[in-house]
């Protein structure tokens, strides 16, 4: 599966970037015009990010911020691939960015069922508890809770 | 298989001063932070480090002993050297092997990773593990294409840029990715025909990621090899590298079946044969 990028100008001064599948050495991130007030990047459909993708992403963020430091970078629907990258490489989430939503991923140790939950980000967010739809057991959170604490600090 | 010589074991908390780099040894410890493990590996050239409080301790020690005493065996039969170090053989290797994919070009990455992913799903692995394992396979593939053929053992170079030209038009000797498992562990590994991986450089880069932060890895310009290695290392239970200098490198990572990632267990096993 190849990486894809779809750009949509939603409002005056707002650009929405939907990323699909993968972020790696084959996916060049787009040039951003200087005059935008907000760039919204959606990770909902990103399933894979490698080290080169992470480097490209961090460099892209720096370029955008250097061009226009007032431009708001909003990250939406952070997926497992992004969360895993953030767990290892903190620079994946710049301190100035806003995160409006992210997934929680769950696994049931008892029966092997997997589930996810898309939640909007809030400063006092608590990690949700999920009951297994298959066996009724309490599911385990896949990512480290620390990652969600970091994200909560950057709620809108 | 040769009976391993007695390889010294060094308690890294109490006996580190007894280690001399000229005599290969295995560092052992309990509950020592990963960063400290890497610092000791670099500063004392102790390239085998095994945590004692873990399920695979005895096997891991035997794998280190084998790598130190008979590296050819390890590079020829990495799966059985890791999963069954007491019975390394061609027969055992083929029993443990699930996927082996050869390649010479970057454009083959999709096919190679797909073969590994398909097998992981067939084993009914959880989605988060499949993603992690594919990330590791991707980094190993990338190292085999963009680093191994283009760096010399002596220089601490980052490889070549990850461009289409560099990945697809140069004629490379074949590399392969492999996947194997037993009931307790899964192994993902790579083999290249260059033998240019320098454990000193790799461990120094890993150390820098821990001590100076991953942002320093970004400054290693084109490659990102250090960052990829750090990501592999953070994901795996143990990291193995056997290098026949100038001839062949085998890198492998192990993962515990079914278990969540533990931040506390990271074994390393690096051995090099300079006379090949
Ligand atoms: Zn269940």
Short mmCIF file of C-alpha atoms and ligand atoms in Angstrom, two decimals:
data_model
loop_
_atom_site.label_atom_id
_atom_site.label_comp_id
_atom_site.label_asym_id
_atom_site.label_seq_id
_atom_site.Cartn_x
_atom_site.Cartn_y
_atom_site.Cartn_z
CA UNK A 1 0.00 0.00 0.00
CA UNK A 2 1.39 3.39 -0.96
CA UNK A 3 1.26 6.55 1.08
CA UNK A 4 -1.19 9.22 -0.06
CA UNK A 5 -1.85 12.81 0.85
CA UNK A 6 -5.07 14.70 0.21
CA UNK A 7 -5.11 18.46 0.76
CA UNK A 8 -8.36 20.37 1.20
CA UNK A 9 -8.74 24.10 1.72
CA UNK A 10 -11.67 24.09 4.15
CA UNK A 11 -11.99 27.74 5.19
CA UNK A 12 -10.14 30.87 4.41
CA UNK A 13 -6.66 30.36 5.76
CA UNK A 14 -7.22 26.75 6.84
CA UNK A 15 -5.67 23.78 5.09
CA UNK A 16 -6.64 20.22 5.93
CA UNK A 17 -4.12 17.47 5.14
CA UNK A 18 -5.34 13.88 5.25
CA UNK A 19 -2.51 11.36 5.37
CA UNK A 20 -3.19 7.80 4.25
CA UNK A 21 -1.45 4.48 4.93
CA UNK A 22 2.18 5.24 5.42
CA UNK A 23 4.68 7.96 6.14
CA UNK A 24 8.10 6.87 4.93
CA UNK A 25 10.88 7.82 2.51
CA UNK A 26 8.49 7.54 -0.45
CA UNK A 27 5.97 10.10 0.83
CA UNK A 28 7.00 13.76 0.43
CA UNK A 29 5.06 16.02 2.78
CA UNK A 30 3.52 19.03 1.01
CA UNK A 31 4.77 22.60 0.75
CA UNK A 32 2.64 24.88 2.89
CA UNK A 33 1.78 28.45 1.82
CA UNK A 34 2.95 31.14 4.25
CA UNK A 35 -0.38 32.88 4.58
CA UNK A 36 -2.38 30.17 6.35
CA UNK A 37 -3.67 30.60 9.88
CA UNK A 38 -4.13 26.89 10.57
CA UNK A 39 -2.96 23.55 9.21
CA UNK A 40 -4.94 20.54 10.28
CA UNK A 41 -3.22 17.16 9.83
CA UNK A 42 -5.35 14.03 10.08
CA UNK A 43 -3.63 10.77 11.07
CA UNK A 44 -6.80 8.64 11.18
CA UNK A 45 -5.75 6.42 8.30
CA UNK A 46 -2.02 6.28 8.94
CA UNK A 47 -1.03 2.71 9.73
CA UNK A 48 2.73 2.89 9.41
CA UNK A 49 5.54 5.35 10.10
CA UNK A 50 9.22 4.44 9.84
CA UNK A 51 12.32 6.30 11.02
CA UNK A 52 12.72 8.16 7.74
CA UNK A 53 9.05 9.14 7.89
CA UNK A 54 9.56 10.43 11.42
CA UNK A 55 12.57 12.48 10.33
CA UNK A 56 10.67 13.91 7.38
CA UNK A 57 7.73 14.75 9.62
CA UNK A 58 9.87 16.54 12.22
CA UNK A 59 11.73 18.48 9.55
CA UNK A 60 8.45 19.39 7.88
CA UNK A 61 7.07 20.72 11.18
CA UNK A 62 10.18 22.83 11.67
CA UNK A 63 9.95 24.24 8.15
CA UNK A 64 6.30 25.15 8.59
CA UNK A 65 6.93 26.79 11.96
CA UNK A 66 9.94 28.70 10.70
CA UNK A 67 7.96 30.06 7.74
CA UNK A 68 5.08 31.27 9.86
CA UNK A 69 5.37 30.95 13.62
CA UNK A 70 1.77 32.14 14.11
CA UNK A 71 0.32 29.30 12.06
CA UNK A 72 -1.53 26.81 14.29
CA UNK A 73 -0.74 23.17 13.67
CA UNK A 74 -3.63 20.98 14.72
CA UNK A 75 -3.30 17.19 14.80
CA UNK A 76 -6.41 15.08 14.52
CA UNK A 77 -7.24 11.41 15.18
CA UNK A 78 -3.76 10.29 16.24
CA UNK A 79 -3.53 6.64 15.26
CA UNK A 80 -1.49 3.77 16.67
CA UNK A 81 1.38 4.34 14.26
CA UNK A 82 1.66 7.97 15.37
CA UNK A 83 1.26 7.12 19.07
CA UNK A 84 3.97 4.49 18.84
CA UNK A 85 6.32 6.98 17.18
CA UNK A 86 5.53 9.50 19.92
CA UNK A 87 6.23 6.91 22.59
CA UNK A 88 9.79 6.60 21.31
CA UNK A 89 10.56 10.01 19.78
CA UNK A 90 9.07 12.96 21.71
CA UNK A 91 9.86 15.47 18.92
CA UNK A 92 7.08 13.90 16.85
CA UNK A 93 4.73 16.17 18.80
CA UNK A 94 6.00 19.77 18.88
CA UNK A 95 5.11 21.70 22.01
CA UNK A 96 3.26 24.34 20.02
CA UNK A 97 0.90 21.92 18.25
CA UNK A 98 -2.68 21.32 19.29
CA UNK A 99 -4.07 17.79 19.42
CA UNK A 100 -7.81 17.65 19.09
CA UNK A 101 -8.43 13.88 19.03
CA UNK A 102 -6.71 10.53 19.35
CA UNK A 103 -7.41 6.83 19.46
CA UNK A 104 -7.17 4.55 22.45
CA UNK A 105 -6.33 0.94 21.62
CA UNK A 106 -7.30 -2.00 23.77
CA UNK A 107 -6.49 -5.68 23.94
CA UNK A 108 -8.20 -8.42 25.95
CA UNK A 109 -5.60 -10.73 27.50
CA UNK A 110 -8.37 -13.26 28.24
CA UNK A 111 -9.77 -13.81 24.77
CA UNK A 112 -7.50 -11.90 22.36
CA UNK A 113 -10.16 -9.40 21.26
CA UNK A 114 -8.94 -6.01 20.06
CA UNK A 115 -10.83 -2.73 20.08
CA UNK A 116 -10.28 0.98 19.69
CA UNK A 117 -11.95 4.18 20.76
CA UNK A 118 -11.67 7.59 19.14
CA UNK A 119 -11.91 10.37 21.73
CA UNK A 120 -11.57 14.09 21.66
CA UNK A 121 -8.67 15.46 23.64
CA UNK A 122 -9.24 17.29 26.91
CA UNK A 123 -6.73 18.75 29.35
CA UNK A 124 -7.98 16.61 32.25
CA UNK A 125 -8.47 13.49 30.16
CA UNK A 126 -8.55 10.19 31.98
CA UNK A 127 -7.80 6.95 30.18
CA UNK A 128 -11.12 5.30 29.39
CA UNK A 129 -11.91 1.81 30.69
CA UNK A 130 -13.11 -0.62 28.07
CA UNK A 131 -15.04 -3.83 28.66
CA UNK A 132 -14.44 -6.63 26.17
CA UNK A 133 -17.40 -7.04 23.85
CA UNK A 134 -16.61 -10.73 23.46
CA UNK A 135 -15.94 -12.02 26.99
CA UNK A 136 -16.88 -9.16 29.33
CA UNK A 137 -13.37 -8.86 30.77
CA UNK A 138 -11.59 -5.57 31.32
CA UNK A 139 -9.41 -4.74 28.35
CA UNK A 140 -5.83 -3.54 28.61
CA UNK A 141 -4.61 -0.29 27.10
CA UNK A 142 -2.09 -0.93 24.33
CA UNK A 143 0.02 2.22 24.57
CA UNK A 144 1.72 3.65 27.62
CA UNK A 145 -0.59 5.99 29.61
CA UNK A 146 2.30 8.47 29.63
CA UNK A 147 1.72 9.10 25.94
CA UNK A 148 -1.84 10.20 26.66
CA UNK A 149 -0.67 12.48 29.49
CA UNK A 150 1.65 14.20 27.01
CA UNK A 151 -1.18 14.56 24.52
CA UNK A 152 -3.60 15.89 27.15
CA UNK A 153 -1.22 18.78 27.80
CA UNK A 154 -1.79 19.86 24.22
CA UNK A 155 -5.56 19.83 24.19
CA UNK A 156 -7.20 22.71 22.28
CA UNK B 1 28.78 -27.67 16.70
CA UNK B 2 31.86 -26.82 18.73
CA UNK B 3 31.40 -26.98 22.43
CA UNK B 4 31.60 -23.35 23.55
CA UNK B 5 34.64 -22.45 25.57
CA UNK B 6 33.96 -21.15 29.02
CA UNK B 7 33.03 -17.53 28.44
CA UNK B 8 33.43 -15.26 31.47
CA UNK B 9 30.29 -13.74 32.92
CA UNK B 10 30.68 -10.32 34.44
CA UNK B 11 28.29 -9.00 37.06
CA UNK B 12 28.13 -5.46 35.73
CA UNK B 13 27.14 -3.97 39.06
CA UNK B 14 29.92 -5.50 41.15
CA UNK B 15 32.63 -6.89 38.90
CA UNK B 16 32.87 -4.57 35.93
CA UNK B 17 36.47 -3.72 36.76
CA UNK B 18 37.46 -7.35 36.11
CA UNK B 19 36.46 -7.08 32.44
CA UNK B 20 39.12 -6.44 29.80
CA UNK B 21 37.78 -5.71 26.31
CA UNK B 22 40.31 -8.08 24.71
CA UNK B 23 38.58 -11.06 26.33
CA UNK B 24 35.00 -11.38 25.16
CA UNK B 25 32.60 -11.73 28.06
CA UNK B 26 28.90 -11.62 28.87
CA UNK B 27 27.62 -8.90 31.16
CA UNK B 28 24.82 -10.05 33.47
CA UNK B 29 22.58 -7.98 35.69
CA UNK B 30 19.18 -7.59 37.25
CA UNK B 31 17.08 -4.47 36.95
CA UNK B 32 19.64 -2.15 35.48
CA UNK B 33 18.15 0.68 33.36
CA UNK B 34 18.49 0.20 29.62
CA UNK B 35 20.46 3.42 29.23
CA UNK B 36 23.06 2.14 31.71
CA UNK B 37 23.33 -1.15 29.81
CA UNK B 38 24.13 0.70 26.61
CA UNK B 39 26.57 3.05 28.32
CA UNK B 40 28.48 0.09 29.79
CA UNK B 41 28.41 -1.75 26.46
CA UNK B 42 30.04 1.26 24.80
CA UNK B 43 32.40 2.40 27.53
CA UNK B 44 33.68 -1.08 28.42
CA UNK B 45 33.27 -2.77 25.03
CA UNK B 46 31.10 -5.40 26.67
CA UNK B 47 29.03 -6.47 23.69
CA UNK B 48 26.95 -9.20 25.26
CA UNK B 49 24.55 -8.09 27.97
CA UNK B 50 21.87 -10.37 29.40
CA UNK B 51 19.40 -9.60 32.12
CA UNK B 52 19.15 -12.48 34.58
CA UNK B 53 15.56 -11.97 35.75
CA UNK B 54 13.76 -13.12 32.63
CA UNK B 55 12.28 -16.26 31.11
CA UNK B 56 14.93 -16.71 28.45
CA UNK B 57 18.03 -16.15 30.56
CA UNK B 58 19.67 -19.53 30.01
CA UNK B 59 19.02 -19.57 26.27
CA UNK B 60 20.24 -16.00 25.96
CA UNK B 61 23.48 -16.87 27.74
CA UNK B 62 23.96 -19.88 25.47
CA UNK B 63 23.33 -17.75 22.39
CA UNK B 64 25.99 -15.30 23.53
CA UNK B 65 28.41 -18.15 24.24
CA UNK B 66 27.78 -19.54 20.78
CA UNK B 67 28.24 -16.16 19.09
CA UNK B 68 31.51 -15.59 20.91
CA UNK B 69 32.93 -19.06 20.35
CA UNK B 70 31.51 -20.01 16.95
CA UNK B 71 30.16 -16.96 15.11
CA UNK B 72 29.96 -18.80 11.77
CA UNK B 73 27.35 -21.07 13.30
CA UNK B 74 25.26 -18.07 14.35
CA UNK B 75 25.36 -16.31 11.00
CA UNK B 76 24.53 -19.52 9.20
CA UNK B 77 21.74 -20.61 11.56
CA UNK B 78 20.51 -17.52 13.42
CA UNK B 79 17.05 -18.83 14.29
CA UNK B 80 18.23 -22.00 15.95
CA UNK B 81 21.14 -20.13 17.55
CA UNK B 82 18.61 -17.90 19.30
CA UNK B 83 15.64 -20.21 19.88
CA UNK B 84 17.46 -23.51 20.35
CA UNK B 85 21.11 -22.76 21.09
CA UNK B 86 21.62 -26.27 22.44
CA UNK B 87 20.70 -27.85 19.08
CA UNK B 88 21.82 -25.55 16.27
CA UNK B 89 21.58 -27.25 12.90
CA UNK B 90 20.28 -26.88 9.35
CA UNK B 91 17.35 -29.14 10.22
CA UNK B 92 16.36 -27.12 13.29
CA UNK B 93 16.79 -23.90 11.32
CA UNK B 94 14.33 -25.00 8.66
CA UNK B 95 11.84 -26.14 11.31
CA UNK B 96 11.90 -22.69 12.89
CA UNK B 97 11.88 -20.70 9.65
CA UNK B 98 8.52 -19.38 8.51
CA UNK B 99 9.44 -16.71 5.93
CA UNK B 100 12.64 -16.00 4.02
CA UNK B 101 12.57 -13.28 1.36
CA UNK B 102 15.58 -12.32 -0.74
CA UNK B 103 15.90 -8.89 -2.35
CA UNK B 104 18.33 -6.59 -4.09
CA UNK B 105 16.26 -3.42 -4.63
CA UNK B 106 14.24 -0.92 -2.60
CA UNK B 107 11.25 -1.47 -4.87
CA UNK B 108 10.92 -4.99 -3.44
CA UNK B 109 10.14 -3.68 0.04
CA UNK B 110 6.36 -3.97 -0.32
CA UNK B 111 6.56 -7.61 -1.37
CA UNK B 112 9.01 -8.56 1.37
CA UNK B 113 7.11 -6.83 4.17
CA UNK B 114 3.81 -8.22 2.91
CA UNK B 115 5.13 -11.79 3.18
CA UNK B 116 6.09 -11.18 6.80
CA UNK B 117 2.84 -9.44 7.64
CA UNK B 118 0.77 -12.22 6.10
CA UNK B 119 2.54 -14.79 8.27
CA UNK B 120 2.07 -12.71 11.42
CA UNK B 121 -1.67 -12.44 10.76
CA UNK B 122 -1.78 -16.18 10.05
CA UNK B 123 -0.28 -16.69 13.50
CA UNK B 124 -3.10 -14.50 14.84
CA UNK B 125 -0.79 -11.92 16.35
CA UNK B 126 -2.38 -8.83 17.86
CA UNK B 127 -2.57 -5.77 15.62
CA UNK B 128 -0.21 -3.66 17.71
CA UNK B 129 2.44 -6.36 17.51
CA UNK B 130 2.06 -6.74 13.75
CA UNK B 131 2.59 -2.99 13.33
CA UNK B 132 5.64 -3.06 15.55
CA UNK B 133 7.13 -6.11 13.83
CA UNK B 134 6.63 -4.57 10.38
CA UNK B 135 8.33 -1.39 11.57
CA UNK B 136 11.32 -3.51 12.65
CA UNK B 137 11.32 -5.43 9.34
CA UNK B 138 11.17 -2.13 7.43
CA UNK B 139 14.18 -0.74 9.29
CA UNK B 140 16.17 -3.94 8.70
CA UNK B 141 15.27 -3.85 5.01
CA UNK B 142 16.31 -0.20 4.78
CA UNK B 143 19.65 -0.89 6.47
CA UNK B 144 20.34 -3.73 4.05
CA UNK B 145 19.64 -1.55 0.98
CA UNK B 146 20.88 1.91 1.93
CA UNK B 147 23.52 1.27 4.59
CA UNK B 148 25.26 -2.10 4.39
CA UNK B 149 26.46 -1.77 0.75
CA UNK B 150 27.47 1.88 1.06
CA UNK B 151 29.40 2.23 4.30
CA UNK B 152 32.84 1.03 5.11
CA UNK B 153 33.48 -0.79 8.33
CA UNK B 154 35.91 1.84 9.55
CA UNK B 155 33.97 5.01 8.91
CA UNK B 156 30.94 6.01 10.91
CA UNK B 157 28.92 6.94 7.82
CA UNK B 158 25.15 7.18 7.60
CA UNK B 159 24.74 5.31 4.29
CA UNK B 160 23.22 6.92 1.23
CA UNK B 161 20.07 9.00 0.82
CA UNK B 162 16.83 7.01 0.60
CA UNK B 163 16.20 7.93 -3.01
CA UNK B 164 14.79 5.86 -5.84
CA UNK B 165 18.12 5.97 -7.66
CA UNK B 166 20.15 4.81 -4.69
CA UNK B 167 17.68 2.08 -3.85
CA UNK B 168 16.91 0.64 -7.25
CA UNK B 169 19.62 1.23 -9.77
CA UNK B 170 22.79 0.11 -8.04
CA UNK B 171 23.63 -3.49 -8.42
CA UNK B 172 23.70 -5.01 -4.97
CA UNK B 173 24.50 -8.44 -3.71
CA UNK B 174 21.34 -10.10 -2.46
CA UNK B 175 20.10 -9.60 1.08
CA UNK B 176 17.26 -11.36 2.84
CA UNK B 177 14.75 -10.84 5.63
CA UNK B 178 13.62 -13.80 7.67
CA UNK B 179 10.94 -14.58 10.21
CA UNK B 180 10.83 -17.55 12.54
CA UNK B 181 9.30 -18.59 15.82
CA UNK B 182 8.85 -21.23 18.47
CA UNK B 183 6.14 -21.35 21.12
CA UNK B 184 7.75 -18.64 23.24
CA UNK B 185 9.53 -16.19 20.93
CA UNK B 186 9.31 -14.63 17.48
CA UNK B 187 12.44 -13.62 15.56
CA UNK B 188 12.75 -11.11 12.74
CA UNK B 189 16.12 -10.74 11.11
CA UNK B 190 18.13 -9.69 8.10
CA UNK B 191 21.22 -10.94 6.35
CA UNK B 192 23.36 -8.96 3.95
CA UNK B 193 26.45 -9.90 1.95
CA UNK B 194 28.63 -6.97 3.01
CA UNK B 195 29.67 -7.37 6.63
CA UNK B 196 30.07 -3.60 7.14
CA UNK B 197 28.13 -3.16 10.37
CA UNK B 198 30.47 -1.79 13.01
CA UNK B 199 29.18 -2.54 16.52
CA UNK B 200 31.22 0.33 18.02
CA UNK B 201 29.52 2.89 15.79
CA UNK B 202 26.09 1.41 16.20
CA UNK B 203 26.29 1.21 19.97
CA UNK B 204 27.64 4.78 20.17
CA UNK B 205 24.65 6.01 18.19
CA UNK B 206 22.29 4.09 20.41
CA UNK B 207 23.97 5.54 23.47
CA UNK B 208 23.60 9.05 22.04
CA UNK B 209 19.87 8.49 21.53
CA UNK B 210 19.54 7.67 25.23
CA UNK B 211 21.95 10.21 26.69
CA UNK B 212 21.50 13.20 24.36
CA UNK B 213 17.97 12.55 23.12
CA UNK B 214 16.64 11.32 19.82
CA UNK B 215 16.83 14.79 18.30
CA UNK B 216 20.60 14.31 17.91
CA UNK B 217 19.88 11.35 15.65
CA UNK B 218 18.09 13.76 13.29
CA UNK B 219 21.38 15.55 12.78
CA UNK B 220 23.04 12.49 11.33
CA UNK B 221 21.66 13.79 8.07
CA UNK B 222 20.72 11.55 5.19
CA UNK B 223 20.36 8.18 6.74
CA UNK B 224 18.50 8.18 9.98
CA UNK B 225 20.19 4.84 10.58
CA UNK B 226 20.72 5.68 14.23
CA UNK B 227 17.08 6.54 14.75
CA UNK B 228 15.96 3.32 13.04
CA UNK B 229 18.26 1.26 15.20
CA UNK B 230 16.95 3.01 18.30
CA UNK B 231 13.38 2.22 17.27
CA UNK B 232 14.24 -1.43 16.67
CA UNK B 233 16.04 -1.60 19.96
CA UNK B 234 13.14 -0.03 21.87
CA UNK B 235 10.74 -2.56 20.39
CA UNK B 236 12.62 -5.81 20.81
CA UNK B 237 13.39 -8.04 23.75
CA UNK B 238 16.90 -8.68 22.47
CA UNK B 239 19.06 -7.45 19.61
CA UNK B 240 21.60 -9.75 17.95
CA UNK B 241 24.26 -8.84 15.40
CA UNK B 242 26.83 -11.23 14.03
CA UNK B 243 29.32 -9.71 11.62
CA UNK B 244 31.79 -11.52 9.42
CA UNK B 245 33.70 -8.39 8.50
CA UNK B 246 33.61 -7.66 4.78
CA UNK B 247 31.52 -10.74 4.08
CA UNK B 248 28.21 -10.98 5.86
CA UNK B 249 26.09 -9.38 8.60
CA UNK B 250 23.15 -11.04 10.33
CA UNK B 251 20.98 -8.85 12.53
CA UNK B 252 18.02 -10.27 14.43
CA UNK B 253 15.50 -9.17 17.04
CA UNK B 254 13.48 -11.33 19.35
CA UNK B 255 10.02 -10.70 20.76
CA UNK B 256 8.24 -12.67 23.46
CA UNK B 257 5.12 -14.44 22.21
CA UNK B 258 1.98 -12.84 23.56
CA UNK B 259 3.70 -10.60 26.08
CA UNK B 260 3.52 -6.86 26.21
CA UNK B 261 6.65 -4.93 25.59
CA UNK B 262 8.77 -4.60 28.69
CA UNK B 263 10.81 -1.45 29.13
CA UNK B 264 13.13 -3.30 31.50
CA UNK B 265 14.48 -6.15 29.44
CA UNK B 266 16.86 -5.37 26.59
CA UNK B 267 19.58 -7.87 25.93
CA UNK B 268 22.31 -7.22 23.41
CA UNK B 269 24.47 -9.74 21.61
CA UNK B 270 27.13 -8.35 19.26
CA UNK B 271 29.97 -10.43 17.88
CA UNK B 272 32.39 -9.84 15.09
CA UNK B 273 34.79 -12.04 13.18
CA UNK B 274 37.51 -9.91 11.60
CA UNK B 275 39.31 -12.77 9.86
CA UNK B 276 36.73 -13.81 7.27
ZN1 LIG C 1 -12.20 -10.72 25.98
#
